[in-house]
CSV table of C-alpha atoms in Angstrom, one decimal:
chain,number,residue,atom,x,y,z
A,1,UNK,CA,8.0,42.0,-20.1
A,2,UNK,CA,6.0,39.2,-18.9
A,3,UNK,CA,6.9,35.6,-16.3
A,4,UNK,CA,5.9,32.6,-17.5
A,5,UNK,CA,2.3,31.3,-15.5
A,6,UNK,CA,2.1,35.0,-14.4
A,7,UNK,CA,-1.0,37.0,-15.5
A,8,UNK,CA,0.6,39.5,-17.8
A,9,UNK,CA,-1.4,42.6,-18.9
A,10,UNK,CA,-0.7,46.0,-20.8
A,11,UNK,CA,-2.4,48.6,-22.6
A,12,UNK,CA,-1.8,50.6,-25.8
A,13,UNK,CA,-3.9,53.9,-26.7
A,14,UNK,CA,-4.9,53.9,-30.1
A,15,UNK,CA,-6.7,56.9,-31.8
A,16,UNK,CA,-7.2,58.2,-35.2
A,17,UNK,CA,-5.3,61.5,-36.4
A,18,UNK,CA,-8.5,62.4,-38.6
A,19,UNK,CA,-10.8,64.0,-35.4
A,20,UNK,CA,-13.7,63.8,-37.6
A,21,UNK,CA,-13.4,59.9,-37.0
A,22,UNK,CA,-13.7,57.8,-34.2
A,23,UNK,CA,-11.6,54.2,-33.5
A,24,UNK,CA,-14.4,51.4,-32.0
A,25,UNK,CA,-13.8,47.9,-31.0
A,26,UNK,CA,-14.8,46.3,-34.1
A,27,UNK,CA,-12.1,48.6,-36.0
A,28,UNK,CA,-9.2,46.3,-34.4
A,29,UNK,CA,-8.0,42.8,-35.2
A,30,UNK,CA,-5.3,41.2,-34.0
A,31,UNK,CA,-3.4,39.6,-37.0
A,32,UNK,CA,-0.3,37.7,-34.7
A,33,UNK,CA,-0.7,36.8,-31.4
A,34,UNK,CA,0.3,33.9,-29.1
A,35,UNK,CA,-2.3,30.8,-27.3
A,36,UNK,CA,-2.5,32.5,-24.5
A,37,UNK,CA,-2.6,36.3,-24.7
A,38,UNK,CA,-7.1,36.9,-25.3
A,39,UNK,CA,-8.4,37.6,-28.4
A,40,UNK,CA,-11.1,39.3,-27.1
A,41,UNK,CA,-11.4,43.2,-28.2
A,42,UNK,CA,-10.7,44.7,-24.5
A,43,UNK,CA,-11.2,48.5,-25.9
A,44,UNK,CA,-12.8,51.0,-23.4
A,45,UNK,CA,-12.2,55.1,-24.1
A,46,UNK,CA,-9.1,55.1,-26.8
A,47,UNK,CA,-7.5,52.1,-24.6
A,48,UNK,CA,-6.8,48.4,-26.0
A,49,UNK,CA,-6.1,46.2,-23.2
A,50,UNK,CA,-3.8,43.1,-24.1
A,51,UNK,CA,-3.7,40.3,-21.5
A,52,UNK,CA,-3.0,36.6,-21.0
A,53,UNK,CA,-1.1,33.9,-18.9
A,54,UNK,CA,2.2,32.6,-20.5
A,55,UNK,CA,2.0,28.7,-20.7
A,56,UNK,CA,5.3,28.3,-22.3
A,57,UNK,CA,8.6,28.7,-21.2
A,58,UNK,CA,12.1,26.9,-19.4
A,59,UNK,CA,13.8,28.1,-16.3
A,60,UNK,CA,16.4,30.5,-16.8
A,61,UNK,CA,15.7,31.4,-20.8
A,62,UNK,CA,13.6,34.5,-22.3
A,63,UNK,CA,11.8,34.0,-25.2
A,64,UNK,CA,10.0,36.3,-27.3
A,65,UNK,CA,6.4,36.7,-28.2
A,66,UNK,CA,5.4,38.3,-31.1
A,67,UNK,CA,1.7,40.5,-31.2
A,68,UNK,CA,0.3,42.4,-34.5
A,69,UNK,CA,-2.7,44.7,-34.7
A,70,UNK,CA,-4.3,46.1,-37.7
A,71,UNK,CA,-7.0,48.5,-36.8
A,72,UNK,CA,-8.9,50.6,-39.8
A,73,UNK,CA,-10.5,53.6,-40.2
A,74,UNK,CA,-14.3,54.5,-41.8
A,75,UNK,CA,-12.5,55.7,-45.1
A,76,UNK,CA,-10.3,52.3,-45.3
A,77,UNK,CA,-7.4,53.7,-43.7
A,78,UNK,CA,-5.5,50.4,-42.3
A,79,UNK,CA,-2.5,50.8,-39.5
A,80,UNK,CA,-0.4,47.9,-38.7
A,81,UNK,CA,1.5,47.9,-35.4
A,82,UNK,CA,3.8,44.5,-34.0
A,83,UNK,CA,4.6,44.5,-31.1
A,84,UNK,CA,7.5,42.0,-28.4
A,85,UNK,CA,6.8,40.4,-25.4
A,86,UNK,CA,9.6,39.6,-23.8
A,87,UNK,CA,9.0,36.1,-21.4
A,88,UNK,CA,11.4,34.9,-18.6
A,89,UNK,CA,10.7,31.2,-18.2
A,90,UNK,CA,9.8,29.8,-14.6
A,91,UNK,CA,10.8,26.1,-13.0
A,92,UNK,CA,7.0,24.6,-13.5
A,93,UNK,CA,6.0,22.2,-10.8
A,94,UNK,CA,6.0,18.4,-11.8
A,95,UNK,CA,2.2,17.1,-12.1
A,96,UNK,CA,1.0,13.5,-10.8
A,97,UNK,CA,-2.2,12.2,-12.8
A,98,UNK,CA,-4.2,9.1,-13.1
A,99,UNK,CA,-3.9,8.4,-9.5
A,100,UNK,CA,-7.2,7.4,-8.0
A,101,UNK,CA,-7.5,9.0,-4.3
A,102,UNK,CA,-8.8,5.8,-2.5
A,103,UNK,CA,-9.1,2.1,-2.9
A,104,UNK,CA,-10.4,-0.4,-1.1
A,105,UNK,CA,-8.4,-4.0,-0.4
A,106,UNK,CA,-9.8,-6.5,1.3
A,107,UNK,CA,-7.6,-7.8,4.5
A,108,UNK,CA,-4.6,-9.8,4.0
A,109,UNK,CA,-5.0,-8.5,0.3
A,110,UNK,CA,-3.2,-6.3,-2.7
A,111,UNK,CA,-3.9,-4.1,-5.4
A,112,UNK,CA,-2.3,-2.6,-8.3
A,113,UNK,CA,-2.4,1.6,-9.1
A,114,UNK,CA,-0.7,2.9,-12.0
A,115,UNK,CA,-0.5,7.0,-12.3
A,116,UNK,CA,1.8,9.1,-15.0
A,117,UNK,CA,4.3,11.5,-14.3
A,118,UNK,CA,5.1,14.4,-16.3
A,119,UNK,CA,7.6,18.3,-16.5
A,120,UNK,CA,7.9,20.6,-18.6
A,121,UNK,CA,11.8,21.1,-18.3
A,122,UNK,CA,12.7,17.5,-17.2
A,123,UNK,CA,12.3,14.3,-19.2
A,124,UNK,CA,10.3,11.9,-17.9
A,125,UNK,CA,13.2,9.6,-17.4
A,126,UNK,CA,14.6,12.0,-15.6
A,127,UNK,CA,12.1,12.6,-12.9
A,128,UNK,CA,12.8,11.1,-9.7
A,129,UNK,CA,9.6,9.4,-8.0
A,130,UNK,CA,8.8,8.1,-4.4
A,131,UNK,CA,6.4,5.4,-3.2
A,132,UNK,CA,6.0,4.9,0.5
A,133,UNK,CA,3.3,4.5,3.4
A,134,UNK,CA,2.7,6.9,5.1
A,135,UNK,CA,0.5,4.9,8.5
A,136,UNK,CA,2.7,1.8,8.5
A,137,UNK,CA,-0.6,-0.1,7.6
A,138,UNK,CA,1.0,-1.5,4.0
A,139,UNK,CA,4.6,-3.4,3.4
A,140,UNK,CA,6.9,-1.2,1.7
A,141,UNK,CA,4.8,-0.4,-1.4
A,142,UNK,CA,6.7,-2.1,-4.6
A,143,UNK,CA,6.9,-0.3,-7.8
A,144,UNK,CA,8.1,-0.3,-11.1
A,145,UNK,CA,8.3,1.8,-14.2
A,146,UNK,CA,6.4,1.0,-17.3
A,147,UNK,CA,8.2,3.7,-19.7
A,148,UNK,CA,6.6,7.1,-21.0
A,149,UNK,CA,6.2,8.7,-17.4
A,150,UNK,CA,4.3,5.5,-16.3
A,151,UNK,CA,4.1,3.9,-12.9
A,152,UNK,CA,2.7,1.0,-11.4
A,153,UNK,CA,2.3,-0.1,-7.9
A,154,UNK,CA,1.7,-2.4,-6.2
A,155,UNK,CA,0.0,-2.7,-2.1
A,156,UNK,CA,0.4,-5.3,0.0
A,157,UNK,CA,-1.4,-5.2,3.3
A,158,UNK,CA,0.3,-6.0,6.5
A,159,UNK,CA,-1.0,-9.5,8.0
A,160,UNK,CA,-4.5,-9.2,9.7
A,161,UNK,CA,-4.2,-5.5,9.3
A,162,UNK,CA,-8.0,-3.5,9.4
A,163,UNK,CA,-7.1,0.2,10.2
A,164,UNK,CA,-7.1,2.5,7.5
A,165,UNK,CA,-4.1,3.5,5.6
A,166,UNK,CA,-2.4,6.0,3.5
A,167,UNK,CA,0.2,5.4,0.4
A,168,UNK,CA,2.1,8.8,-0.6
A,169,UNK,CA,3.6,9.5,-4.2
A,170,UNK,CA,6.0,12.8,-5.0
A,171,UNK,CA,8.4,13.2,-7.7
A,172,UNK,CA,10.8,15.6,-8.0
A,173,UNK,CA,12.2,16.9,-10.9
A,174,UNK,CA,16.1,17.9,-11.6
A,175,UNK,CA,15.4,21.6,-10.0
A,176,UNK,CA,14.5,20.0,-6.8
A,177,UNK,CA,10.8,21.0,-6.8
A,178,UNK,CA,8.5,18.3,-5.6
A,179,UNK,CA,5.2,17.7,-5.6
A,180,UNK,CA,2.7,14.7,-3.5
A,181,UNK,CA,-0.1,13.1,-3.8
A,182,UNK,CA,-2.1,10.7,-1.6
A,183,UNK,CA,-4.4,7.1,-1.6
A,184,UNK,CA,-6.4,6.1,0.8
A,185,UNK,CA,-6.3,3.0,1.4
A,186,UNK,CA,-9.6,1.5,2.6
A,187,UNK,CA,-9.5,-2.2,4.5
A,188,UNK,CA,-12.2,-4.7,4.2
A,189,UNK,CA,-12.0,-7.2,7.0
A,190,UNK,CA,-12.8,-10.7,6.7
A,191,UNK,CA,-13.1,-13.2,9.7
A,192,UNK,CA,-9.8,-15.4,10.3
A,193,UNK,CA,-10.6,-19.1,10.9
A,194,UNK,CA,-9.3,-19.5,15.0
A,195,UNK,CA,-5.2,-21.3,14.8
A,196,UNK,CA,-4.1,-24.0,16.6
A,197,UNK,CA,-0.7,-23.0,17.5
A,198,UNK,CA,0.3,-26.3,19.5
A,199,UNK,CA,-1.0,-29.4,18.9
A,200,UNK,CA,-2.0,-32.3,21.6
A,201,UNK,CA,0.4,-34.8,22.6
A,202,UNK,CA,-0.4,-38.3,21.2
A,203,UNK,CA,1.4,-40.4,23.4
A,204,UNK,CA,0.7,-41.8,26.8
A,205,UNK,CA,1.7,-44.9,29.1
A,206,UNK,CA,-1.0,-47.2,30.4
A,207,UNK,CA,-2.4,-46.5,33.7
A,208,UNK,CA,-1.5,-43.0,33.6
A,209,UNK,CA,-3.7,-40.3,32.9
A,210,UNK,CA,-3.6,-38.2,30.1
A,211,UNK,CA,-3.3,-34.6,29.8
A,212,UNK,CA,-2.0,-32.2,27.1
A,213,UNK,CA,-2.6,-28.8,26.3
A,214,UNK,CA,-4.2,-27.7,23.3
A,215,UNK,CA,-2.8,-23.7,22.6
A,216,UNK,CA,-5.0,-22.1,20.3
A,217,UNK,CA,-5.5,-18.5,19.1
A,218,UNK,CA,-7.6,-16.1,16.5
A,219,UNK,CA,-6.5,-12.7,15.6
A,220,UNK,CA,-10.3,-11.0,15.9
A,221,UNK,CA,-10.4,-12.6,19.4
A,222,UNK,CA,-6.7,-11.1,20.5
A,223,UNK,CA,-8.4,-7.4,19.1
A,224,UNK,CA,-11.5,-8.0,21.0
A,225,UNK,CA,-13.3,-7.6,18.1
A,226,UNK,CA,-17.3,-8.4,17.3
A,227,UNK,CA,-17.0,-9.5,20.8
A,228,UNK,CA,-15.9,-12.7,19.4
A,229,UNK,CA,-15.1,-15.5,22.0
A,230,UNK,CA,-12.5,-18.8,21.6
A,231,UNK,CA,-13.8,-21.9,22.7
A,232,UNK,CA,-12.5,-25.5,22.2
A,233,UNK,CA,-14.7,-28.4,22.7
A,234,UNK,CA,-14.3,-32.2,21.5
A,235,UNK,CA,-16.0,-33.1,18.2
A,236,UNK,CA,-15.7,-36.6,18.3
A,237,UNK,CA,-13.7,-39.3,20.4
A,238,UNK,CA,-13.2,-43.1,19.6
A,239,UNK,CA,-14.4,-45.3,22.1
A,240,UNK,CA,-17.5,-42.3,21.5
A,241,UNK,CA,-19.4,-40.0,23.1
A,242,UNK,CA,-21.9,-42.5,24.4
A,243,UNK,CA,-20.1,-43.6,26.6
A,244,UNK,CA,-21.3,-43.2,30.1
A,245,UNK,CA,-18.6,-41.3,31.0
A,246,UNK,CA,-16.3,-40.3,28.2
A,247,UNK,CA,-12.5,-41.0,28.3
A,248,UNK,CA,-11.3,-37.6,27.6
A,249,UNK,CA,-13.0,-33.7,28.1
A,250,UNK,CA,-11.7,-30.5,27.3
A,251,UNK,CA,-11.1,-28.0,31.0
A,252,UNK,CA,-10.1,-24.4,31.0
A,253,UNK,CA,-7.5,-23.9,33.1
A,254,UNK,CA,-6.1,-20.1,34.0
A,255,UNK,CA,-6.8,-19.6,30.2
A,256,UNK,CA,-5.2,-22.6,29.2
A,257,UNK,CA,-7.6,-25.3,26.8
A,258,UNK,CA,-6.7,-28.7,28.9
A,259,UNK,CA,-7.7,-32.3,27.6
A,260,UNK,CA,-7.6,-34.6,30.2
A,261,UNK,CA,-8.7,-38.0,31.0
A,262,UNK,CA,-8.8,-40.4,33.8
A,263,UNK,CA,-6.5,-43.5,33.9
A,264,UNK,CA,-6.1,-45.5,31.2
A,265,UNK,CA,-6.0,-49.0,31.8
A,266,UNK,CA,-5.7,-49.9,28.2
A,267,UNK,CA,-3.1,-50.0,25.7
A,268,UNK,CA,-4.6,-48.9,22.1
A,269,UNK,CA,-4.9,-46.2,19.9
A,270,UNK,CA,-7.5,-43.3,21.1
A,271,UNK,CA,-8.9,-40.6,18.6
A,272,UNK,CA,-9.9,-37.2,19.7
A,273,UNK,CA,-11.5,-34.8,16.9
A,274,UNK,CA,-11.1,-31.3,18.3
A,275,UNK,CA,-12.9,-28.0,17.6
A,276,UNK,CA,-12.1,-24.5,17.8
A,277,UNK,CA,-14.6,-22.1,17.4
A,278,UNK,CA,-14.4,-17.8,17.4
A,279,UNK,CA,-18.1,-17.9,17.9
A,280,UNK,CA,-18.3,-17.5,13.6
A,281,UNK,CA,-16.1,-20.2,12.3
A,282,UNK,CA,-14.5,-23.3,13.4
A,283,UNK,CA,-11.2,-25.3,12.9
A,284,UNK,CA,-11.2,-28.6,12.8
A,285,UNK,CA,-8.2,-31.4,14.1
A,286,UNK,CA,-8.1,-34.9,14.3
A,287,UNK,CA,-5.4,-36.1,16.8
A,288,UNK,CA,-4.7,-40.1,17.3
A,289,UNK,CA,-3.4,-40.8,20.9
A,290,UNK,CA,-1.5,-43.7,21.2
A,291,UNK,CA,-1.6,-45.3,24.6
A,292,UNK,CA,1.5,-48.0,24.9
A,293,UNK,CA,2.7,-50.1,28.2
A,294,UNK,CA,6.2,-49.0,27.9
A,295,UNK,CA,6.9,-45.2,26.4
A,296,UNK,CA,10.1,-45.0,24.2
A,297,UNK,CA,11.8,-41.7,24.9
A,298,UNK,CA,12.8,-40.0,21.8
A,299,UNK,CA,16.2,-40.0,21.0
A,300,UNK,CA,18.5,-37.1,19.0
A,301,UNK,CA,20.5,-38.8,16.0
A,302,UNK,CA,22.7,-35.9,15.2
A,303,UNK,CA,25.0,-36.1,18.3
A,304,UNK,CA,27.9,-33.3,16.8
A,305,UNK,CA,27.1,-30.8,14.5
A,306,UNK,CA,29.3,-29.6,11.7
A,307,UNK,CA,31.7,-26.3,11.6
A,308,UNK,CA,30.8,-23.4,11.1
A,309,UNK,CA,32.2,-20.2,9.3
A,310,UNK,CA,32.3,-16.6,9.9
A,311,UNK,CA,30.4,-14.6,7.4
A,312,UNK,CA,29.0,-17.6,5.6
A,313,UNK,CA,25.7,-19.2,5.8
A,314,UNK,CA,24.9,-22.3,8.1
A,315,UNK,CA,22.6,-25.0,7.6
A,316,UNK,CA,22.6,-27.8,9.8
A,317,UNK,CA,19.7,-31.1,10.3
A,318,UNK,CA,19.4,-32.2,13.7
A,319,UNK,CA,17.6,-35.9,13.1
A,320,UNK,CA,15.0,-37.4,16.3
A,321,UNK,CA,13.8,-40.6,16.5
A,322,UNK,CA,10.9,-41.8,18.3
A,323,UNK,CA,8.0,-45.0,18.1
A,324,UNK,CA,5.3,-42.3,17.5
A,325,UNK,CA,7.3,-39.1,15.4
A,326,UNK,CA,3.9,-37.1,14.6
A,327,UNK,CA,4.3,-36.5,18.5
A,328,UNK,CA,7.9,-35.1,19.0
A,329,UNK,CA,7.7,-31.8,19.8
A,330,UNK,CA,10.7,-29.2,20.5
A,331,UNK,CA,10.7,-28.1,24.1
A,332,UNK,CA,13.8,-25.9,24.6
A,333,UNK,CA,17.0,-25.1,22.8
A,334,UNK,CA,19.8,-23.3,23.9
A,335,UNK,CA,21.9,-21.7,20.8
A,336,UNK,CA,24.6,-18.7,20.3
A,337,UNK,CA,22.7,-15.0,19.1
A,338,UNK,CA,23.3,-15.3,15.1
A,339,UNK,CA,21.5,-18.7,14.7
């Protein structure tokens, strides 16, 4: 009796009844046998070794093996023997291949792995298979079968995300047994141009002084990364640079990126090019402040809004008005928890 992927071994004594004649190795031949019991001639003092590792088999059902020697004598004496093995299948693991064990994406990137999936004693439709990430580095990995046990996935970095992660497949099969495999994901990390988050105000009365503060931020910089420094300087302003003293500079103030300038007398329009630099790169914005004698407050159009209704979506425009729209910006709202 043997178990399916268990070594399996047994010995049968073979002599000849004629004492005047010996039985040697090359006397024996085995005429039936399966794959995987040896062929080799295993036949030390009158004992014939027969061994192997069933491959074959299904959880629950025996099968049987059949084995046939011939062995023959110095006079041409021949002496067939066959021989059962009776096999008691096994539940055999799933198996995961074609998975490569690391890739590298470069930040803010994806990338596509495909693998197979394959069980004895389960269909491949059958199979039940698992993508997920295993460091919370990666959005929830997408995937999607492409037939004949194959799989394709595909991995989405997290935004700005450098740290190293790790993507986990297992399958199962209908007996419950499970098996896993990991990737390692490698990051590549590329510099992020520095964000303006708020823009300057461009308006301002006559005779006041302007100032407006210019909120900024760059994702290396907030991880104190490469030592990388924000700085914010003024590119450019119209009347220019050569004047003696310029209308407007840039100030730091408790962190915050001021621009500021003494009165102006002057009703115009005023351009300011801006720069924001991490130290590597620099963005680049244009801003056109428009100095009037008499500021028009801006002024909300949509006075009621319209009903709403539980359970179903709500979409609503709230219309502004103003003399100079590009600088309306929203300063507070109050609103009820679902909107």
């Amino acid at each position: 009796y043997g178990t399916e992927d268990i070594y399996f071994s047994t010995t049968l004594k073979i002599e000849d009844i004629d004492k005047l004649e010996t039985v040697v190795s090359t006397d024996i031949i085995f005429k039936e046998r399966p794959e995987w019991i040896s062929n080799e001639i295993n036949f030390v003092n009158g004992v014939l070794t027969v061994s192997g590792t069933p491959t074959r088999g299904r959880v629950g059902v025996v099968s049987t093996e059949n084995i046939e020697i011939m062995v023959t004598d110095k006079s041409g004496g021949i002496s067939n023997e066959r021989f059962e093995i009776v096999v008691s299948g096994v539940n055999d693991a799933p198996s995961i291949s074609g998975l490569v064990e690391k890739v590298e994406i470069v930040e803010d990137g994806s990338k596509v792995v495909t693998f197979r999936v394959l069980d004895e004693e389960t269909s491949k439709d059958n199979l039940t298979v698992e993508v997920k990430s295993l460091l919370d580095r990666i959005e929830t990995p997408t995937y999607h079968y492409l037939g004949e046990g194959r799989y394709e996935v595909t991995i989405t970095l997290n935004e700005n995300e450098t740290r190293v992660g790790r993507l986990e497949v297992s399958v199962t099969d209908e007996e419950k047994t499970k098996i896993s495999k990991s990737v390692d994901i490698s990051i590549v990390a590329e510099n992020d141009l520095p964000v303006i988050v708020r823009d300057l105000s461009e308006t301002m009365k006559s005779g006041d002084q302007y100032e407006s503060e210019l909120v900024v931020s760059d994702v290396e910089v907030a991880r104190g990364e490469d030592e990388q420094e924000l700085s914010v300087s003024i590119i450019k302003q119209t009347p220019g640079l050569e004047l003696e003293v310029p209308l407007f500079r840039v100030e730091q103030v408790d962190s915050k990126w001021m621009v500021r300038s003494n009165v102006i007398g002057t009703a115009g329009s005023y351009e300011v090019v801006m720069g924001v630099s991490d130290t590597r790169e620099e963005t680049v914005a244009t801003y056109t402040i428009l100095v009037s004698d008499t500021l028009v407050s801006p002024s909300l159009v949509t006075a009621t809004l319209k009903r709403a209704t539980e359970d179903r979506l709500y979409s609503v425009d709230i219309v502004v008005t103003d003399n100079v729209i590009s600088s309306v910006q929203l300063s507070s709202i109050e609103k009820p928890i679902w909107l």
